Amino acid sequence: MTVHAVEIPELWMPHPLRVNPCLPALRQESETWARAMGMLGGEGRPSAHRPIWTPDRFHAMTVDQLTAWTLPDASLADLRLNHRFNIWALAWDDYFAAAFKQTGDLPAARAFTTRLHAFLRPEPGARLPEPTNAVERGIADLQGQLFPPRLAHWRHEFNRALVRYVDAGVEELANSRGGRVPHLIEYAPFRRESFAAHTAPYSVELATGARIPEQIRRSRTVRALLDAFMDYMGLANDIASYDREVNEEHDVNNLVLVLGTSLGIPLHDAVPAALNLVNSRMRDFEHLRRTELPPVVERAGLDEAERAELETWLRGACGFLSGIHAWYTGAPRYAPTDVPAFQE
């Protein structure tokens, strides 16, 4: 992997990649939903009446691979649902970058985000506004699909995570316009929000049908494990997308820049420092999973069925991390030449 001409070793990943056998079926229908939502079309910067991607650029992102690699145990129906959510999250990201980050239009970004809040309602059956663009249309459609009875308990937390996700985009833009690089101490919690990492446990539960048992869910060890789980995916993304974000989008919200600025070190030192930090979060995840979690399970007195459910969830989480690692290291989205030059 190369970050702005600085060679670094690959990110550490102790778990093998497992691929969902439904990938070929998912690939065949990959663009169906995106096209129905108005996300695919011709050239030009995304707007209320313009699509976000060309078909070629959409397929180059390989969102079908991302979904099948991160959720190897999901049924086709669950895989399809998470695939649509992944498409929506990337649609928001690319729309926001082209419409607001490239133009620096902070007031318009705030207005767009405030309106989007109305589509992120935690109440079942909440009346949503009439969508005016592909991003709004996509999330309005998903609100009726993401929370079947077995996942109804996720409705409030999931929508809250998405509110934080879109709000973080505005904060990132404000940072970039003001030339303010976030401080290292505040960055990891912020990155969980700006990556929508708080939705990842939902995806694992969707795919595996397993939950972290209630008796241990709020324990210090499980909270630390979830933080490490979320930190790896968000911070690793900063290394994979450094060229795209910093050199093309002129974004200051990136771990490499954060470390360089906070520690006062040059790029050739900041890149391996970022790699070490990301790998340390994977080591933390592994240590918590293997060493600290078993005593917590013992003290909580989990029965055999509860322990099996926990193991199923953990296996799904490991698969999620290995899949996202594979996507980061192989997806054309993170090649420098993949960044579009949107023009009016």
CSV table of C-alpha atoms in Angstrom, one decimal:
chain,number,residue,atom,x,y,z
A,1,MET,CA,0.0,0.0,0.0
A,2,THR,CA,1.2,3.5,-0.8
A,3,VAL,CA,0.1,6.7,0.9
A,4,HIS,CA,1.2,9.8,-1.1
A,5,ALA,CA,4.4,8.1,-2.2
A,6,VAL,CA,5.1,6.6,1.3
A,7,GLU,CA,5.3,2.8,1.2
A,8,ILE,CA,3.9,1.1,4.3
A,9,PRO,CA,3.3,-2.6,5.2
A,10,GLU,CA,-0.2,-3.9,4.9
A,11,LEU,CA,-2.6,-3.5,7.8
A,12,TRP,CA,-2.5,-6.5,10.1
A,13,MET,CA,-5.5,-8.8,9.9
A,14,PRO,CA,-5.4,-12.1,11.9
A,15,HIS,CA,-8.7,-13.4,10.5
A,16,PRO,CA,-9.1,-15.0,7.1
A,17,LEU,CA,-11.4,-13.6,4.5
A,18,ARG,CA,-14.7,-15.5,4.2
A,19,VAL,CA,-16.9,-14.8,1.2
A,20,ASN,CA,-20.7,-15.0,1.3
A,21,PRO,CA,-21.8,-17.7,-1.3
A,22,CYS,CA,-24.6,-15.3,-2.3
A,23,LEU,CA,-22.2,-12.9,-3.9
A,24,PRO,CA,-23.0,-13.9,-7.5
A,25,ALA,CA,-26.7,-13.3,-6.9
A,26,LEU,CA,-26.0,-10.0,-5.2
A,27,ARG,CA,-23.7,-8.9,-8.1
A,28,GLN,CA,-26.5,-9.5,-10.7
A,29,GLU,CA,-28.9,-7.2,-8.9
A,30,SER,CA,-26.3,-4.7,-7.6
A,31,GLU,CA,-27.5,-1.6,-9.4
A,32,THR,CA,-31.2,-2.3,-9.3
A,33,TRP,CA,-31.9,-0.5,-6.1
A,34,ALA,CA,-29.4,2.3,-6.7
A,35,ARG,CA,-31.0,3.0,-10.1
A,36,ALA,CA,-34.5,2.9,-8.6
A,37,MET,CA,-33.5,5.5,-6.0
A,38,GLY,CA,-32.1,7.8,-8.7
A,39,MET,CA,-28.4,7.4,-7.7
A,40,LEU,CA,-27.2,6.2,-11.2
A,41,GLY,CA,-27.2,8.3,-14.4
A,42,GLY,CA,-24.9,10.5,-16.4
A,43,GLU,CA,-22.1,12.9,-15.7
A,44,GLY,CA,-22.0,16.1,-13.6
A,45,ARG,CA,-22.0,17.0,-10.0
A,46,PRO,CA,-24.8,15.4,-7.9
A,47,SER,CA,-27.7,17.7,-7.2
A,48,ALA,CA,-31.4,17.4,-6.4
A,49,HIS,CA,-32.1,16.5,-10.0
A,50,ARG,CA,-28.8,14.8,-10.9
A,51,PRO,CA,-27.6,11.2,-10.1
A,52,ILE,CA,-24.6,10.6,-7.9
A,53,TRP,CA,-22.7,8.0,-10.0
A,54,THR,CA,-22.3,6.8,-13.5
A,55,PRO,CA,-22.9,3.1,-13.8
A,56,ASP,CA,-19.2,2.4,-14.5
A,57,ARG,CA,-18.1,4.3,-11.4
A,58,PHE,CA,-20.8,2.6,-9.3
A,59,HIS,CA,-19.6,-0.9,-10.3
A,60,ALA,CA,-16.0,0.1,-9.8
A,61,MET,CA,-16.7,0.6,-6.1
A,62,THR,CA,-17.6,-3.1,-5.8
A,63,VAL,CA,-20.1,-2.5,-3.0
A,64,ASP,CA,-21.4,-6.0,-3.6
A,65,GLN,CA,-17.9,-7.4,-2.6
A,66,LEU,CA,-17.8,-5.1,0.4
A,67,THR,CA,-21.2,-6.6,1.6
A,68,ALA,CA,-20.4,-10.2,0.8
A,69,TRP,CA,-17.0,-10.0,2.4
A,70,THR,CA,-18.1,-8.3,5.6
A,71,LEU,CA,-21.2,-10.5,6.1
A,72,PRO,CA,-20.2,-14.0,5.0
A,73,ASP,CA,-22.9,-15.8,7.1
A,74,ALA,CA,-25.9,-13.7,6.0
A,75,SER,CA,-28.8,-15.0,4.0
A,76,LEU,CA,-29.5,-13.5,0.6
A,77,ALA,CA,-32.4,-11.4,2.0
A,78,ASP,CA,-30.2,-10.0,4.8
A,79,LEU,CA,-27.3,-9.5,2.5
A,80,ARG,CA,-29.5,-7.6,0.1
A,81,LEU,CA,-30.7,-5.3,2.9
A,82,ASN,CA,-27.3,-4.5,4.2
A,83,HIS,CA,-26.1,-4.0,0.6
A,84,ARG,CA,-28.7,-1.3,0.1
A,85,PHE,CA,-27.6,0.4,3.3
A,86,ASN,CA,-23.9,0.3,2.2
A,87,ILE,CA,-24.9,1.8,-1.1
A,88,TRP,CA,-26.8,4.6,0.7
A,89,ALA,CA,-23.9,5.3,3.1
A,90,LEU,CA,-21.5,5.7,0.2
A,91,ALA,CA,-24.1,7.7,-1.8
A,92,TRP,CA,-24.4,10.2,1.1
A,93,ASP,CA,-20.6,10.3,1.3
A,94,ASP,CA,-20.0,11.0,-2.4
A,95,TYR,CA,-23.0,13.4,-2.6
A,96,PHE,CA,-21.8,15.4,0.4
A,97,ALA,CA,-18.2,15.5,-0.9
A,98,ALA,CA,-19.2,16.7,-4.4
A,99,ALA,CA,-21.9,19.1,-3.4
A,100,PHE,CA,-20.4,20.6,-0.3
A,101,LYS,CA,-16.8,19.6,0.4
A,102,GLN,CA,-15.6,20.5,-3.1
A,103,THR,CA,-17.5,23.8,-3.1
A,104,GLY,CA,-16.9,24.7,0.6
A,105,ASP,CA,-20.6,25.7,0.9
A,106,LEU,CA,-21.1,25.2,4.7
A,107,PRO,CA,-24.5,26.9,4.9
A,108,ALA,CA,-25.9,24.7,2.2
A,109,ALA,CA,-24.3,21.6,3.9
A,110,ARG,CA,-26.1,22.5,7.1
A,111,ALA,CA,-29.4,23.1,5.4
A,112,PHE,CA,-29.1,19.7,3.6
A,113,THR,CA,-28.2,17.9,6.8
A,114,THR,CA,-31.0,19.6,8.9
A,115,ARG,CA,-33.5,18.4,6.3
A,116,LEU,CA,-32.0,14.9,6.3
A,117,HIS,CA,-32.7,14.7,10.1
A,118,ALA,CA,-36.4,14.5,9.3
A,119,PHE,CA,-35.8,11.2,7.5
A,120,LEU,CA,-33.9,9.7,10.5
A,121,ARG,CA,-36.9,9.3,12.8
A,122,PRO,CA,-36.8,6.6,15.5
A,123,GLU,CA,-40.5,6.3,15.9
A,124,PRO,CA,-42.1,3.3,14.0
A,125,GLY,CA,-44.4,4.5,11.2
A,126,ALA,CA,-43.2,8.1,11.5
A,127,ARG,CA,-44.4,10.3,8.6
A,128,LEU,CA,-41.4,11.3,6.5
A,129,PRO,CA,-41.1,14.3,4.1
A,130,GLU,CA,-41.3,13.9,0.4
A,131,PRO,CA,-37.8,13.1,-0.8
A,132,THR,CA,-36.2,15.7,-3.1
A,133,ASN,CA,-32.9,13.9,-4.0
A,134,ALA,CA,-31.4,10.4,-4.2
A,135,VAL,CA,-29.9,10.5,-0.7
A,136,GLU,CA,-33.3,11.3,0.9
A,137,ARG,CA,-35.1,8.9,-1.3
A,138,GLY,CA,-32.7,6.1,-0.4
A,139,ILE,CA,-33.0,6.5,3.4
A,140,ALA,CA,-36.8,7.0,3.2
A,141,ASP,CA,-37.0,3.6,1.4
A,142,LEU,CA,-34.7,1.9,3.9
A,143,GLN,CA,-36.6,3.1,6.9
A,144,GLY,CA,-39.3,0.7,6.0
A,145,GLN,CA,-36.9,-2.3,5.6
A,146,LEU,CA,-34.1,-2.0,8.2
A,147,PHE,CA,-36.1,-2.9,11.3
A,148,PRO,CA,-38.1,-6.1,11.0
A,149,PRO,CA,-39.5,-7.4,14.3
A,150,ARG,CA,-36.2,-9.3,15.2
A,151,LEU,CA,-34.3,-6.0,14.8
A,152,ALA,CA,-36.9,-3.5,16.0
A,153,HIS,CA,-34.8,-2.8,19.1
A,154,TRP,CA,-32.2,-1.2,16.8
A,155,ARG,CA,-34.5,1.5,15.4
A,156,HIS,CA,-33.6,4.2,17.9
A,157,GLU,CA,-29.9,3.5,18.2
A,158,PHE,CA,-29.4,3.0,14.5
A,159,ASN,CA,-31.1,6.3,13.5
A,160,ARG,CA,-29.2,8.1,16.3
A,161,ALA,CA,-26.0,6.7,14.8
A,162,LEU,CA,-27.0,8.0,11.3
A,163,VAL,CA,-27.8,11.5,12.7
A,164,ARG,CA,-24.3,11.6,14.2
A,165,TYR,CA,-22.9,10.3,10.9
A,166,VAL,CA,-24.4,13.1,8.8
A,167,ASP,CA,-23.7,15.7,11.5
A,168,ALA,CA,-20.1,14.7,11.5
A,169,GLY,CA,-19.9,15.5,7.8
A,170,VAL,CA,-20.8,19.1,8.6
A,171,GLU,CA,-18.2,19.2,11.4
A,172,GLU,CA,-15.6,17.8,9.0
A,173,LEU,CA,-16.4,20.5,6.4
A,174,ALA,CA,-16.2,23.2,9.1
A,175,ASN,CA,-12.8,21.9,10.2
A,176,SER,CA,-11.5,21.9,6.6
A,177,ARG,CA,-12.8,25.4,5.9
A,178,GLY,CA,-11.2,26.6,9.1
A,179,GLY,CA,-8.0,24.7,8.6
A,180,ARG,CA,-8.5,23.0,11.9
A,181,VAL,CA,-7.0,19.5,12.2
A,182,PRO,CA,-8.7,17.6,15.0
A,183,HIS,CA,-6.7,16.8,18.1
A,184,LEU,CA,-5.6,13.2,18.5
A,185,ILE,CA,-7.4,12.8,21.9
A,186,GLU,CA,-10.8,13.7,20.4
A,187,TYR,CA,-10.3,12.0,17.1
A,188,ALA,CA,-11.1,8.3,17.7
A,189,PRO,CA,-14.6,8.9,19.2
A,190,PHE,CA,-15.3,11.4,16.4
A,191,ARG,CA,-14.2,8.9,13.8
A,192,ARG,CA,-16.6,6.3,15.1
A,193,GLU,CA,-19.4,8.8,14.3
A,194,SER,CA,-18.0,10.1,11.0
A,195,PHE,CA,-17.6,6.5,9.7
A,196,ALA,CA,-21.1,5.4,10.9
A,197,ALA,CA,-19.2,2.7,12.8
A,198,HIS,CA,-22.0,2.5,15.5
A,199,THR,CA,-24.2,0.8,12.8
A,200,ALA,CA,-21.7,-2.1,12.4
A,201,PRO,CA,-22.9,-4.1,15.4
A,202,TYR,CA,-26.4,-3.9,13.8
A,203,SER,CA,-24.9,-5.4,10.6
A,204,VAL,CA,-23.3,-8.3,12.5
A,205,GLU,CA,-26.6,-9.0,14.3
A,206,LEU,CA,-28.5,-8.8,11.0
A,207,ALA,CA,-26.1,-11.3,9.4
A,208,THR,CA,-25.7,-13.8,12.2
A,209,GLY,CA,-29.0,-13.6,14.0
A,210,ALA,CA,-27.0,-13.4,17.3
A,211,ARG,CA,-26.9,-10.7,20.0
A,212,ILE,CA,-24.4,-10.0,22.7
A,213,PRO,CA,-26.2,-11.3,25.8
A,214,GLU,CA,-27.9,-8.7,27.9
A,215,GLN,CA,-26.1,-9.7,31.1
A,216,ILE,CA,-22.7,-8.5,29.7
A,217,ARG,CA,-23.7,-6.0,27.0
A,218,ARG,CA,-22.9,-3.0,29.2
A,219,SER,CA,-19.9,-4.3,30.9
A,220,ARG,CA,-16.6,-2.4,30.6
A,221,THR,CA,-15.0,-5.2,28.7
A,222,VAL,CA,-17.7,-5.4,26.0
A,223,ARG,CA,-17.8,-1.6,25.7
A,224,ALA,CA,-14.0,-1.7,25.2
A,225,LEU,CA,-14.3,-4.5,22.7
A,226,LEU,CA,-16.9,-2.7,20.7
A,227,ASP,CA,-14.8,0.5,20.7
A,228,ALA,CA,-11.8,-1.4,19.3
A,229,PHE,CA,-14.0,-3.1,16.7
A,230,MET,CA,-15.3,0.3,15.5
A,231,ASP,CA,-12.0,2.1,15.8
A,232,TYR,CA,-10.2,-0.4,13.5
A,233,MET,CA,-12.7,0.0,10.6
A,234,GLY,CA,-12.8,3.8,10.8
A,235,LEU,CA,-9.1,4.5,11.4
A,236,ALA,CA,-8.0,1.9,8.8
A,237,ASN,CA,-10.2,3.7,6.3
A,238,ASP,CA,-8.1,6.9,7.0
A,239,ILE,CA,-5.0,5.1,5.8
A,240,ALA,CA,-6.7,3.6,2.8
A,241,SER,CA,-8.4,6.9,1.7
A,242,TYR,CA,-5.6,9.3,2.6
A,243,ASP,CA,-4.9,10.3,-1.1
A,244,ARG,CA,-8.6,10.6,-1.9
A,245,GLU,CA,-9.4,12.7,1.2
A,246,VAL,CA,-6.4,14.8,1.7
A,247,ASN,CA,-4.9,15.3,-1.7
A,248,GLU,CA,-8.1,15.4,-3.7
A,249,GLU,CA,-10.8,16.6,-1.3
A,250,HIS,CA,-8.5,18.8,0.8
A,251,ASP,CA,-10.0,17.2,3.9
A,252,VAL,CA,-8.1,17.7,7.2
A,253,ASN,CA,-10.1,15.0,9.1
A,254,ASN,CA,-7.7,12.1,8.6
A,255,LEU,CA,-5.7,10.0,11.1
A,256,VAL,CA,-2.4,10.6,9.2
A,257,LEU,CA,-2.8,14.4,9.4
A,258,VAL,CA,-4.1,14.2,13.0
A,259,LEU,CA,-1.0,12.3,14.2
A,260,GLY,CA,1.3,14.5,12.2
A,261,THR,CA,-0.2,17.7,13.6
A,262,SER,CA,-0.7,16.5,17.2
A,263,LEU,CA,2.8,14.9,17.5
A,264,GLY,CA,4.6,17.5,15.3
A,265,ILE,CA,6.0,14.8,13.0
A,266,PRO,CA,6.4,14.8,9.1
A,267,LEU,CA,4.4,12.6,6.8
A,268,HIS,CA,7.0,9.9,6.4
A,269,ASP,CA,6.7,9.4,10.2
A,270,ALA,CA,3.0,10.0,10.5
A,271,VAL,CA,2.0,7.2,8.1
A,272,PRO,CA,3.7,4.4,10.0
A,273,ALA,CA,2.5,5.9,13.3
A,274,ALA,CA,-1.0,5.7,11.9
A,275,LEU,CA,-0.5,2.1,10.8
A,276,ASN,CA,0.8,1.2,14.3
A,277,LEU,CA,-2.2,2.8,16.0
A,278,VAL,CA,-4.7,1.0,13.7
A,279,ASN,CA,-2.9,-2.3,14.3
A,280,SER,CA,-2.9,-1.7,18.0
A,281,ARG,CA,-6.7,-1.4,18.0
A,282,MET,CA,-6.8,-4.8,16.3
A,283,ARG,CA,-4.5,-6.2,19.0
A,284,ASP,CA,-6.8,-4.7,21.6
A,285,PHE,CA,-9.8,-6.3,20.0
A,286,GLU,CA,-8.1,-9.7,20.0
A,287,HIS,CA,-6.8,-9.4,23.6
A,288,LEU,CA,-10.3,-8.4,24.8
A,289,ARG,CA,-12.0,-11.2,22.9
A,290,ARG,CA,-9.5,-13.9,23.9
A,291,THR,CA,-8.4,-12.9,27.4
A,292,GLU,CA,-10.7,-10.4,29.1
A,293,LEU,CA,-14.1,-11.6,27.8
A,294,PRO,CA,-14.0,-15.2,29.1
A,295,PRO,CA,-13.8,-14.2,32.8
A,296,VAL,CA,-16.7,-11.7,32.3
A,297,VAL,CA,-18.8,-14.5,30.7
A,298,GLU,CA,-18.0,-16.8,33.7
A,299,ARG,CA,-18.9,-14.1,36.3
A,300,ALA,CA,-22.2,-13.4,34.5
A,301,GLY,CA,-23.1,-17.1,34.6
A,302,LEU,CA,-24.1,-17.3,30.9
A,303,ASP,CA,-25.6,-20.6,30.1
A,304,GLU,CA,-24.6,-22.8,27.1
A,305,ALA,CA,-27.0,-21.2,24.7
A,306,GLU,CA,-26.0,-17.7,25.6
A,307,ARG,CA,-22.3,-18.5,25.2
A,308,ALA,CA,-23.0,-20.1,21.8
A,309,GLU,CA,-24.9,-16.9,20.8
A,310,LEU,CA,-22.0,-14.7,21.9
A,311,GLU,CA,-19.5,-16.9,20.0
A,312,THR,CA,-21.7,-16.6,16.9
A,313,TRP,CA,-21.7,-12.8,17.2
A,314,LEU,CA,-18.0,-12.6,17.8
A,315,ARG,CA,-17.3,-14.8,14.7
A,316,GLY,CA,-19.5,-12.5,12.7
A,317,ALA,CA,-17.6,-9.5,14.0
A,318,CYS,CA,-14.2,-11.1,13.1
A,319,GLY,CA,-15.6,-11.8,9.6
A,320,PHE,CA,-16.8,-8.2,9.3
A,321,LEU,CA,-13.3,-6.8,10.1
A,322,SER,CA,-11.6,-9.2,7.7
A,323,GLY,CA,-14.0,-8.3,5.0
A,324,ILE,CA,-13.6,-4.5,5.4
A,325,HIS,CA,-9.8,-5.0,5.5
A,326,ALA,CA,-9.9,-6.9,2.2
A,327,TRP,CA,-12.1,-4.1,0.6
A,328,TYR,CA,-9.8,-1.4,1.8
A,329,THR,CA,-6.7,-3.1,0.4
A,330,GLY,CA,-8.3,-4.0,-3.0
A,331,ALA,CA,-11.1,-1.6,-3.9
A,332,PRO,CA,-10.6,0.8,-6.8
A,333,ARG,CA,-12.5,3.4,-4.7
A,334,TYR,CA,-9.3,4.0,-2.7
A,335,ALA,CA,-6.9,4.4,-5.7
A,336,PRO,CA,-6.0,8.0,-6.2
A,337,THR,CA,-7.1,8.0,-9.9
A,338,ASP,CA,-10.6,6.9,-8.8
A,339,VAL,CA,-11.6,10.4,-7.5
A,340,PRO,CA,-14.0,12.0,-10.0
A,341,ALA,CA,-13.6,15.6,-11.2
A,342,PHE,CA,-17.3,16.7,-11.0
A,343,GLN,CA,-18.1,19.5,-13.3
A,344,GLU,CA,-21.1,21.6,-13.9
